[in-house]
Coordinates of C-alpha atoms in Angstrom, one line a residue:
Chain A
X1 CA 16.2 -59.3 72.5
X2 CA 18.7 -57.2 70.8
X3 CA 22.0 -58.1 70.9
X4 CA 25.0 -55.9 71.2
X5 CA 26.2 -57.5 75.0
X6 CA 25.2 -60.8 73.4
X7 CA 28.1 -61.5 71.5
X8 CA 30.3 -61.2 74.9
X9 CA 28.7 -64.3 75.4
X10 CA 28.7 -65.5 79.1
X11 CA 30.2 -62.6 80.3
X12 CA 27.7 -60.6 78.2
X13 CA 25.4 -62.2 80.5
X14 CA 27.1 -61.4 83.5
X15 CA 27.2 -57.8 82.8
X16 CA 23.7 -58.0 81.8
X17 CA 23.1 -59.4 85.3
X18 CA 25.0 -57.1 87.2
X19 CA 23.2 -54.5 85.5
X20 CA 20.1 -55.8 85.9
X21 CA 20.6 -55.3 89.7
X22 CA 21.8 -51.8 89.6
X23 CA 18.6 -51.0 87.8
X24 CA 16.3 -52.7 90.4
X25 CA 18.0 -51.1 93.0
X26 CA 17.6 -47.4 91.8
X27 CA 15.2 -44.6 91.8
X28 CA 11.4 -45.4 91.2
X29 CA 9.6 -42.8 89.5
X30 CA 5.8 -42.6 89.0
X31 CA 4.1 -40.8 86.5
X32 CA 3.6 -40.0 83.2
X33 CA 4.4 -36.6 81.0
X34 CA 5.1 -36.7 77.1
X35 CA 8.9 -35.4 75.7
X36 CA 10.4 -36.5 72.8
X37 CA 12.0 -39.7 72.3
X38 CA 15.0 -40.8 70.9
X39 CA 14.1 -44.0 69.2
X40 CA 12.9 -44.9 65.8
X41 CA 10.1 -41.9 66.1
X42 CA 12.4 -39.4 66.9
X43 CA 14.4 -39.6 63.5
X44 CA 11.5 -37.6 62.0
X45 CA 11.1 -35.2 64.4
X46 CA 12.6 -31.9 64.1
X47 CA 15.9 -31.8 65.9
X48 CA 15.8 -30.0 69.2
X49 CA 17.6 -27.8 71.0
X50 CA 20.4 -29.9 72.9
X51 CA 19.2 -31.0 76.5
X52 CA 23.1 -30.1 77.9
X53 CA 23.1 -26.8 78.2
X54 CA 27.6 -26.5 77.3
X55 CA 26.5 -27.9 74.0
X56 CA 24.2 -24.8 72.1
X57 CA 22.8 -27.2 69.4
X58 CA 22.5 -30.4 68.4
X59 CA 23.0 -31.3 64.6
X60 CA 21.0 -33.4 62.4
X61 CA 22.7 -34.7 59.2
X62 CA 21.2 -37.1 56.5
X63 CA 22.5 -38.7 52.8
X64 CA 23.9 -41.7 51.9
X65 CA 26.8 -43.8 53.0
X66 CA 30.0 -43.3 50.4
X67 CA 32.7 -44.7 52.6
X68 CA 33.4 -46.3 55.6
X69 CA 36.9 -45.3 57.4
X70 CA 36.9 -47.6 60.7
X71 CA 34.6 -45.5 63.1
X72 CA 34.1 -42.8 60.7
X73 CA 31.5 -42.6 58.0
X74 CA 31.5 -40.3 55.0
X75 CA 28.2 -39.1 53.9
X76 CA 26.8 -37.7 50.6
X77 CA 23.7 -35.2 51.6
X78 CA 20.8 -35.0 49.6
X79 CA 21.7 -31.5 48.6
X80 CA 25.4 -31.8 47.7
X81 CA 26.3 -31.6 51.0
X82 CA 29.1 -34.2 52.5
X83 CA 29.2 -35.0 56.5
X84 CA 32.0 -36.7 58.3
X85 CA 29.7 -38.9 61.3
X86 CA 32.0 -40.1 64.3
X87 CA 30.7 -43.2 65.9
X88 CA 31.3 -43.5 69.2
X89 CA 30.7 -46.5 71.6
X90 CA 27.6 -45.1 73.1
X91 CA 26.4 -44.5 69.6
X92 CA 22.9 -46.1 69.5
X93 CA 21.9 -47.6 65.8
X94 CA 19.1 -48.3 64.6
X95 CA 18.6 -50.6 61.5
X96 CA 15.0 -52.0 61.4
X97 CA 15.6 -52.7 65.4
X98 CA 18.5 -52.0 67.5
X99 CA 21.8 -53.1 66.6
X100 CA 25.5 -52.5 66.7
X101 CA 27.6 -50.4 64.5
X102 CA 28.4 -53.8 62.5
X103 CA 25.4 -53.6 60.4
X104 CA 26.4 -50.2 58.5
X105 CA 26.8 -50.8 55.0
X106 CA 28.5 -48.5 52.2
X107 CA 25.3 -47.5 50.1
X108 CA 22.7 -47.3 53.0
X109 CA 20.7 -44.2 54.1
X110 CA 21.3 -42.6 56.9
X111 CA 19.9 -40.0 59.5
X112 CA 21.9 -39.1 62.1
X113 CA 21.4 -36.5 65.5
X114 CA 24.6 -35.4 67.0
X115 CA 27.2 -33.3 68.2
X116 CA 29.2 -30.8 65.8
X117 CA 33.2 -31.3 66.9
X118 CA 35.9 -29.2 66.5
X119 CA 37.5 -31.2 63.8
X120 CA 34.1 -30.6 61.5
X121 CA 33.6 -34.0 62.2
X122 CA 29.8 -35.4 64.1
X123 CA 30.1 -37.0 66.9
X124 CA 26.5 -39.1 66.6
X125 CA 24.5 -39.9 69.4
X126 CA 22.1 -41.7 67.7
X127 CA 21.9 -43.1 64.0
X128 CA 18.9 -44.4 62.1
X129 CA 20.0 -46.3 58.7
X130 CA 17.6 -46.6 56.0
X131 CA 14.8 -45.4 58.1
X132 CA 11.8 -44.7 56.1
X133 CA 8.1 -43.5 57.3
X134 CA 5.2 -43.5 54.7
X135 CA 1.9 -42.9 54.6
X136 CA 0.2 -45.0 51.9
X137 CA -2.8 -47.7 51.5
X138 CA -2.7 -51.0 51.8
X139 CA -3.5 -52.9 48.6
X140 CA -3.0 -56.2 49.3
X141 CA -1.8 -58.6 52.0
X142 CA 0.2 -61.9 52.1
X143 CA 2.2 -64.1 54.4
X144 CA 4.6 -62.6 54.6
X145 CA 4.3 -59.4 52.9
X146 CA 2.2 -56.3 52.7
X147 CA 1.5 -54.7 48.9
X148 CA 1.2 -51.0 49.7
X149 CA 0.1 -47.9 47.6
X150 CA 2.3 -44.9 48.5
X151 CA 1.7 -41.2 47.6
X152 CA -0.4 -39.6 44.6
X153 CA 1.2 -42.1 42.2
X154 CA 0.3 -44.8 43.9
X155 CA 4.0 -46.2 43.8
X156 CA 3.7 -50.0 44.5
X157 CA 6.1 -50.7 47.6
X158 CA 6.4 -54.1 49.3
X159 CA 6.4 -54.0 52.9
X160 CA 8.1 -57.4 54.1
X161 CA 6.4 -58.5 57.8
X162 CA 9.8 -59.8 59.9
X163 CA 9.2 -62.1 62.7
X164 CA 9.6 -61.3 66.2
X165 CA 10.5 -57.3 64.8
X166 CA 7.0 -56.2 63.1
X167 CA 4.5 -54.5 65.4
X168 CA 1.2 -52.8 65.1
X169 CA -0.6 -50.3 66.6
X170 CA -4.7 -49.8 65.9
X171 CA -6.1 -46.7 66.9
X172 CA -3.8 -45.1 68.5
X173 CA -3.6 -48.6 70.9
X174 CA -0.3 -49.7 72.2
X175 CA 2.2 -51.6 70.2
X176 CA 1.3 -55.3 69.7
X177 CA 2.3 -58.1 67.5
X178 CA -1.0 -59.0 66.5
X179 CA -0.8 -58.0 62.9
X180 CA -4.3 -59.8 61.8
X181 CA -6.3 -57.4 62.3
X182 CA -5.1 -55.0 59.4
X183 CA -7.3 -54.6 56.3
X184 CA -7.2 -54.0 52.9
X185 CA -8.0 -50.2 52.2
X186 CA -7.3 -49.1 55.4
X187 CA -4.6 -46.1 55.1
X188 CA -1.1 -46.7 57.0
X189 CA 1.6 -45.6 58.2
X190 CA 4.4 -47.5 58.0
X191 CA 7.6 -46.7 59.8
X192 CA 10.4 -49.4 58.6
X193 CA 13.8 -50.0 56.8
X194 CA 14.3 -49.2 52.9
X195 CA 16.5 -53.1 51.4
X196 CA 18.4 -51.1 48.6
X197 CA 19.0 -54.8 46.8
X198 CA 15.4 -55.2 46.3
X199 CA 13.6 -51.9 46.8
X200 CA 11.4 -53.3 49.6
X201 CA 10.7 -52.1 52.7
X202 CA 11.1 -54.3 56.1
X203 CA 8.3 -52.8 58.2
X204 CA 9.2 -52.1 61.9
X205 CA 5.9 -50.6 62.5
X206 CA 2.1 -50.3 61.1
X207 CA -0.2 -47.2 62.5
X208 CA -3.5 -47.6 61.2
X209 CA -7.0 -46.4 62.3
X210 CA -5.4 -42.2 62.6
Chain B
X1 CA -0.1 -70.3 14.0
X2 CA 1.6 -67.9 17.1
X3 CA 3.8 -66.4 14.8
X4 CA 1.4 -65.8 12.2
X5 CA -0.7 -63.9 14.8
X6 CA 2.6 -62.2 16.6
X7 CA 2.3 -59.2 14.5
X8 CA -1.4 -58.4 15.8
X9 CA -0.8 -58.9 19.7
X10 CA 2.6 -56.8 19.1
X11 CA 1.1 -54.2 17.1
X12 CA -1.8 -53.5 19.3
X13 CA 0.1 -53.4 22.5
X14 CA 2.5 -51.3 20.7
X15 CA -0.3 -49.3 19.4
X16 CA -1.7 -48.9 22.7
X17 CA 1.8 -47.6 24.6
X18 CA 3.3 -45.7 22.0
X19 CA -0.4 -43.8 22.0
X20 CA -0.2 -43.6 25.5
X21 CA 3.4 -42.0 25.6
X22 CA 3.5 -39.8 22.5
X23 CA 0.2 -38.1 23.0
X24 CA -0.6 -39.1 26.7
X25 CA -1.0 -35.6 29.0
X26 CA 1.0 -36.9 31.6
X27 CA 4.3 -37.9 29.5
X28 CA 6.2 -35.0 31.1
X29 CA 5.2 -36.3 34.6
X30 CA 6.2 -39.4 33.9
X31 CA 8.9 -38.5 32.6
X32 CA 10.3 -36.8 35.0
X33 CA 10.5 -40.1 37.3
X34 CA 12.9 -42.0 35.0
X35 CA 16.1 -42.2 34.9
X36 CA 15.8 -40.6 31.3
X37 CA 16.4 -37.4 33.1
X38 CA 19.3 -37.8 34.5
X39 CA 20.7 -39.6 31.5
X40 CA 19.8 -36.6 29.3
X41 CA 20.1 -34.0 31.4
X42 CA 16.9 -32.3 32.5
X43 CA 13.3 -33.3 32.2
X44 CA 12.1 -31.3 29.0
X45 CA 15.0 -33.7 27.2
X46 CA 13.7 -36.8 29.0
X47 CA 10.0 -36.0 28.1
X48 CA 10.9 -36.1 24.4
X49 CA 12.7 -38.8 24.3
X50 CA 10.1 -40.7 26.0
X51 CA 7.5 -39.4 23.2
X52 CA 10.0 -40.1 20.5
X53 CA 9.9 -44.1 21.6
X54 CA 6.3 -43.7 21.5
X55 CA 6.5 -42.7 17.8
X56 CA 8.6 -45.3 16.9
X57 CA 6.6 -47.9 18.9
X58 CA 3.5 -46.7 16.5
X59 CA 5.4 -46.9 13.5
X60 CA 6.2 -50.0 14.5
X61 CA 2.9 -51.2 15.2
X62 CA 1.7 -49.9 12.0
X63 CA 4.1 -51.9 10.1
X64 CA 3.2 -54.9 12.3
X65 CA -0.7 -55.1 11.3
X66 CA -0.5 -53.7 7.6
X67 CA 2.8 -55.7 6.6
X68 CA 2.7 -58.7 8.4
X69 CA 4.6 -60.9 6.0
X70 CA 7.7 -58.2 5.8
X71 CA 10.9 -59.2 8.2
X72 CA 11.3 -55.6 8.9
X73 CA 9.1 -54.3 11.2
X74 CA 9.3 -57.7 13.3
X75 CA 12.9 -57.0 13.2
X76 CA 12.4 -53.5 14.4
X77 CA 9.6 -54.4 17.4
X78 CA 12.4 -57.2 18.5
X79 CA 15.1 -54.5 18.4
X80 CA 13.0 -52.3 20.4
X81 CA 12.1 -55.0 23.1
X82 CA 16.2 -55.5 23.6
X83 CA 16.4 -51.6 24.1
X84 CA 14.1 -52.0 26.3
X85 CA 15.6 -54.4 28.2
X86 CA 18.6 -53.0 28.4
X87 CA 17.3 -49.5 29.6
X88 CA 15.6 -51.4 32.2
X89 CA 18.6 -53.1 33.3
X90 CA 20.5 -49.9 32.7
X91 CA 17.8 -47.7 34.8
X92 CA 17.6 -51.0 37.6
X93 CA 21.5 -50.8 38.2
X94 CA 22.2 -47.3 38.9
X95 CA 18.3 -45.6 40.2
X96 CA 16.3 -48.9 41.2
X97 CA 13.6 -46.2 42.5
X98 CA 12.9 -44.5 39.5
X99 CA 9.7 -45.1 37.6
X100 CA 9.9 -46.8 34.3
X101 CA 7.6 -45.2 32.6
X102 CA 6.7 -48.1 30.2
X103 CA 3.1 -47.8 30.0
X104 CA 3.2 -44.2 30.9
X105 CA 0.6 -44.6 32.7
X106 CA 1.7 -46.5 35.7
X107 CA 4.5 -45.5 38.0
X108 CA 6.3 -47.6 40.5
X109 CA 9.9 -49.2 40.9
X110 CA 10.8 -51.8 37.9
X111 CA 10.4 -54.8 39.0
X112 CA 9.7 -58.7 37.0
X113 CA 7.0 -57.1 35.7
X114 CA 8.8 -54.5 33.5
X115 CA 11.4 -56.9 32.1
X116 CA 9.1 -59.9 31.4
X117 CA 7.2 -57.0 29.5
X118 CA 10.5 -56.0 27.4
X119 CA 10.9 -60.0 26.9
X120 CA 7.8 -59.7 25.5
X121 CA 8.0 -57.3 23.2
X122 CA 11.5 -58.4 22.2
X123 CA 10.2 -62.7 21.8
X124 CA 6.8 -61.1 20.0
X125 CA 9.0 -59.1 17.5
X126 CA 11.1 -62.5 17.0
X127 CA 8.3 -63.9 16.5
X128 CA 6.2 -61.4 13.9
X129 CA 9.9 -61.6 11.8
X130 CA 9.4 -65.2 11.2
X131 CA 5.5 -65.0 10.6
X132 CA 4.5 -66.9 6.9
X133 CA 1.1 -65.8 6.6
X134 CA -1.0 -62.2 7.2
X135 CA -2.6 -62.6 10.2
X136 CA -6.1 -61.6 8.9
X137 CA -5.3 -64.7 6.5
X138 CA -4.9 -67.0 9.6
X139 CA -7.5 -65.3 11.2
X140 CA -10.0 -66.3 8.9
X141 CA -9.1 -69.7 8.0
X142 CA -9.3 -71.4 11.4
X143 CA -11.0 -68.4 13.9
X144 CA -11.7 -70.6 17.1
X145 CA -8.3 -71.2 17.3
X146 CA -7.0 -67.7 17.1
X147 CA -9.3 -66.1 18.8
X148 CA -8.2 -68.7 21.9
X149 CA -4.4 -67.6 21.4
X150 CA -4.6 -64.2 20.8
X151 CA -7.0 -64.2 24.3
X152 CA -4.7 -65.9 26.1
X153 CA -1.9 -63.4 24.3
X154 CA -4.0 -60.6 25.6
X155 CA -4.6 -62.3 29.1
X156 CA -1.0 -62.4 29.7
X157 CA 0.0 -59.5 28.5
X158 CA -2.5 -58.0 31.0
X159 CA -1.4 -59.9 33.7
X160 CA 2.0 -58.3 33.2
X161 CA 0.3 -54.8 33.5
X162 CA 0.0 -52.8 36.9
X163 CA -3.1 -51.2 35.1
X164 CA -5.2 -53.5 36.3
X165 CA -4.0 -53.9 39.9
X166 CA -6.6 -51.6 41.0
X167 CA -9.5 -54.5 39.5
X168 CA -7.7 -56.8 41.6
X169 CA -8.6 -55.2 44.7
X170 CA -11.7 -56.4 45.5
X171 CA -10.5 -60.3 44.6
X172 CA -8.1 -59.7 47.0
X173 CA -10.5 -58.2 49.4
X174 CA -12.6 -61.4 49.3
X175 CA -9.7 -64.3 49.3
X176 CA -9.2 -62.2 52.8
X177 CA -13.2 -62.6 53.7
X178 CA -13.0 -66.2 52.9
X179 CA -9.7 -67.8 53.6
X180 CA -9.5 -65.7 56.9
X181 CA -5.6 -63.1 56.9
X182 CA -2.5 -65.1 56.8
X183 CA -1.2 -62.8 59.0
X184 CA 0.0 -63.6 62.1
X185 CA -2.2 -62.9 65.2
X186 CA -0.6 -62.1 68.3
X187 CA 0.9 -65.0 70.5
X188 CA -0.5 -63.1 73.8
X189 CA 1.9 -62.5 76.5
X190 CA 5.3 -61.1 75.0
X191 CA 4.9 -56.8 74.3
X192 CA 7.9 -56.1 71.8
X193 CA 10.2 -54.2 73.1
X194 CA 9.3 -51.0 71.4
X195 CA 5.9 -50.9 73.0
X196 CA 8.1 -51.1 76.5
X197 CA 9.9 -47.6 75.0
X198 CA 6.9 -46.0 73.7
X199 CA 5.9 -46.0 77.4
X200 CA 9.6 -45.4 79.0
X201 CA 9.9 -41.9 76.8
X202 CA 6.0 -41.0 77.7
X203 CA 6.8 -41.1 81.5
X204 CA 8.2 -38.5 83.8
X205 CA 11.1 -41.2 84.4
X206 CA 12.4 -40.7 80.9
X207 CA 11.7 -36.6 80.9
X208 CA 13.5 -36.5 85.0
X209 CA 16.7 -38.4 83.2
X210 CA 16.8 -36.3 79.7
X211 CA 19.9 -34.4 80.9
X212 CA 21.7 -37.2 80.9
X213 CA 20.4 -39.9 78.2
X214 CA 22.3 -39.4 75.1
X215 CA 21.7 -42.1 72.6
X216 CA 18.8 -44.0 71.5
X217 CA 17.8 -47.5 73.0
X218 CA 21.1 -49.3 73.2
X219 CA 20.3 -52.6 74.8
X220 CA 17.4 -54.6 76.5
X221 CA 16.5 -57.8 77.9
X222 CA 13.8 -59.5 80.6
X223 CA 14.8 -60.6 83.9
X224 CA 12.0 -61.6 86.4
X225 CA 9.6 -59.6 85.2
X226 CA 11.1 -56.4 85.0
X227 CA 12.3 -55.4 81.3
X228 CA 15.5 -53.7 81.5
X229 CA 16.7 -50.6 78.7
X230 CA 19.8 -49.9 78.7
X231 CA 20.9 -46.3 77.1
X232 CA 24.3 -44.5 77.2
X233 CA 24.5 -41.0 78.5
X234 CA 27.2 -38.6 79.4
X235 CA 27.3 -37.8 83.6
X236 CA 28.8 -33.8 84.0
X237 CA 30.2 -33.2 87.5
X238 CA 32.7 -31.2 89.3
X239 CA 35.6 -33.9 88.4
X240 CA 34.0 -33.5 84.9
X241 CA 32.3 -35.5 82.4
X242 CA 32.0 -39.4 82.0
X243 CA 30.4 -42.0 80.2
X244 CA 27.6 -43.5 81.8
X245 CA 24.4 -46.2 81.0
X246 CA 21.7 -45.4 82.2
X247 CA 19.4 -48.2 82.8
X248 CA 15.5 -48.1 83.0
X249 CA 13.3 -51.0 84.6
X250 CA 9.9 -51.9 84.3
X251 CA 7.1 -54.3 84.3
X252 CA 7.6 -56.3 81.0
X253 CA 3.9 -56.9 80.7
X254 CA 3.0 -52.9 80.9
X255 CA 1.6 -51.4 77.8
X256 CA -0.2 -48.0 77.0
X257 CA -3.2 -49.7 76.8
X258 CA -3.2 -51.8 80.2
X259 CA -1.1 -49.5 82.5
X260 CA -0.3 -45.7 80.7
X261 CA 2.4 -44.8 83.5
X262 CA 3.6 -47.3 85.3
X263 CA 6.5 -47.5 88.1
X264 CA 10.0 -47.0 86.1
X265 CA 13.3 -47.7 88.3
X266 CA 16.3 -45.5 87.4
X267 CA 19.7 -45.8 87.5
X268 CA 23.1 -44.5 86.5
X269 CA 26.1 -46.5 86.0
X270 CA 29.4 -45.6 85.3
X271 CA 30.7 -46.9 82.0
X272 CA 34.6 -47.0 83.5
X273 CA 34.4 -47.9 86.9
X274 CA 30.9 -50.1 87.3
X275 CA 29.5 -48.4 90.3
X276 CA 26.1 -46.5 90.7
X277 CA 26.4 -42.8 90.3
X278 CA 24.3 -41.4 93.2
X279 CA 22.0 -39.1 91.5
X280 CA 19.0 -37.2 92.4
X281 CA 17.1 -36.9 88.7
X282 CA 14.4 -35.0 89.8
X283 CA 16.5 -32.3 90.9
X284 CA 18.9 -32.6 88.1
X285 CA 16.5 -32.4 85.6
X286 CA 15.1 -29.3 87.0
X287 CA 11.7 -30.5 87.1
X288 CA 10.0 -28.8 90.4
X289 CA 6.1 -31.2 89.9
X290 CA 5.4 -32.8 93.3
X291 CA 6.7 -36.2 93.6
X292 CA 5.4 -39.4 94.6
X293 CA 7.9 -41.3 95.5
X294 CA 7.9 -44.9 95.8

């Protein structure tokens, strides 16, 4: 369970239950057609146009994590660029699984979808830190770790497996904890969350069998 | 007796990297991972200066295996191990994703390989300083012996090398086949949460509320049944806009596998005042498909 009404504590759990009813009670829908998410995927995709149509375009910005100024985070682009990224309270973040703004560090990575302001500050809808997806082999496989191979150097990355968070999916099959039946050789991808202190990778998510 | 053989295991692993660097094809390439480049500038700087340790490395191997008994080139190798070392720790601090290049053949992060490979170098060079005898001398007066410690020299100096990861593979591969994977299988029962999504943003529930969801999955938790996702979104009316949730409900067993759209309940809350926004998606979303509605 993720967390971010936990910490209210019992009346987290109140609100939860309150909540819980005005979903039961609304709208059923039945039906299936494919859009783009927002979640973990969706960092990679290209951005889109913006679904409201006041608002011509969403923005996408990207870099690393120089400062922190209370809700505002100052970010170093890849090309030289700088961004100013306004979190909100409906800013969803992402950081291996869901979690609250809390766990933004100064030095993390950072993609980030959201809405250009006046100011020339981004008001972020949604923030993935230290999201990384690779597509590399998998050389070796322990307890709690996967040795992977990852692009035509074969760069040596460790993929840690974290309890309760680590999924798989086998051709093209649904999303299941069941991690045994991966296999050495097999080609991954591996959709997770860079550790700058060790240069390992926690692994959210394994695709094999594409 | 090890340091009387130090100078041969030094000198031919120098041998062998400083080869590889100075005249190896792929120096530039490899180069152009470390974080030589941007110490020096540009890549054609780093490149050289990765070739120009190669040629001291073989200089210092040559003076390794013809003048064993001299303090200098021991002297030298254990200088050049500390260097070494200190790059590494240099290049580990400020670009812990750059390549090394030690070996210049293998790339990859520095990790305790690299550095126990500097402490080699560094410890051997120690060593070859304080060697008495030539070790062709040694060698030939007792050769069981050596030939055991300059194997087991070579064995973990190997060890220490990436090179060989690649043989490894198929150990691996088999400690797998016969010890069964130590990874876990699944406990049956519980989907993670993110298989719940997956299906939430392929279903005509998630495309019907798309005018309104803003963020990415905020919250979720199980309550009889039915998993709940909560997601914050911004409601635009004639007394203007307000922050909303907007809350998803479905089975909590349902996966693409077993059930690829099942029933999703909607609804809107607002964030302010707590009560359900009355909202007909389907027509706000502008999505004219014939309904079923349940």
């Amino acid at each position: 369970m993720s967390n971010r009404q936990d910490s209210g504590g019992r009346s987290g759990l109140d609100r939860r239950r309150f909540l819980t009813t005005a979903a039961l009670g609304g709208a059923t829908i039945v039906g299936a057609s494919a859009l783009g998410g927002l979640d973990a995927d969706a960092a990679f995709a290209a951005p889109g146009p913006s679904l409201d149509p006041a608002i011509t375009a969403s923005t996408f910005a990207e870099g690393r994590i120089t400062a922190r100024n209370g809700s505002v985070l100052e970010v170093a682009g890849s090309y030289g660029d700088r961004h100013l990224i306004q979190l909100t309270n409906a800013t969803s973040v992402w950081k291996l699984r869901t979690t609250t703004a809390d766990a933004i560090e100064v030095g993390d990575g950072l993609y980030a979808r959201g809405v250009d302001m006046p100011d020339g500050t981004i008001a972020a809808d949604a923030l993935w830190v230290n999201i990384v997806n690779l597509f590399c082999t998998v050389r070796g496989i322990a307890k709690d770790r996967l040795h992977l191979a990852h692009g035509d150097g074969n760069h040596a990355v460790v993929g840690r497996i974290v309890p309760e968070t680590t999924t798989a999916s086998y051709l093209g099959g649904s999303l299941t904890p069941d991690l045994s039946r991966l296999r050495i050789g097999q080609s991954a991808q591996v959709l997770g969350a860079w550790r700058p202190a060790d240069d390992s990778v926690d692994i959210a998510r394994v695709t094999v069998g594409h | 007796m090890i340091l009387d053989l130090a100078p041969l295991v030094c000198g031919v692993l120098l041998a062998a990297t400083g080869a590889a660097k100075l005249f190896g094809r792929r120096t530039a390439q490899v180069a152009a991972n470390t974080v030589l480049v941007r110490v020096l500038g540009n890549g054609h700087r780093a490149a050289f200066a990765l070739r120009a340790v190669g040629a001291v490395e073989l200089a210092a191997a040559a003076g390794l295996l013809a003048a064993p008994g001299a303090v200098l080139p021991g002297a030298a190798t254990a200088l050049l191990g500390a260097g070494f070392t200190g790059y590494l720790g240099y290049a580990k601090a400020t670009a812990p994703q750059s390549s090394c290049g030690c070996s210049a053949r293998d790339e990859g992060p520095i990790g305790v390989r690299s550095f126990l490979r500097a402490g080699a170098v560094l410890a051997g060079g120690a060593a070859a300083a304080f060697a008495g005898t030539a070790w062709w001398t040694r060698l030939a007066r007792d050769p069981g012996w050596s030939l055991l410690v300059v194997a087991a020299a070579a064995a973990v100096l190997l060890a220490l090398s990436t090179d060989l990861d690649r043989v490894w593979m198929p150990l691996r591969r088999l400690r797998l086949r016969v010890f069964g994977t130590p990874l876990p299988a699944g406990p049956g029962g519980r989907v993670p949460v993110e298989a719940s999504v997956e299906l939430l943003e392929r279903s005509l529930a998630w495309q019907a509320s798309s005018p309104i969801v803003r963020s990415g999955l905020l919250d979720s938790w199980d309550d009889g049944g039915w998993r709940v996702l909560r997601y914050a979104g911004v409601h635009r009316d004639a007394g203007g806009a307000r922050p909303v949730n907007v809350l998803f409900a479905l089975d909590d067993s349902a996966t693409t596998d077993a059930n690829p759209s099942p029933a999703v309940r909607v609804s809107v809350v607002d964030d302010r005042t707590q009560e359900v926004v009355p909202l007909d998606l389907l027509e706000l979303s502008g999505l004219r498909k014939p309904l079923r509605m349940v």
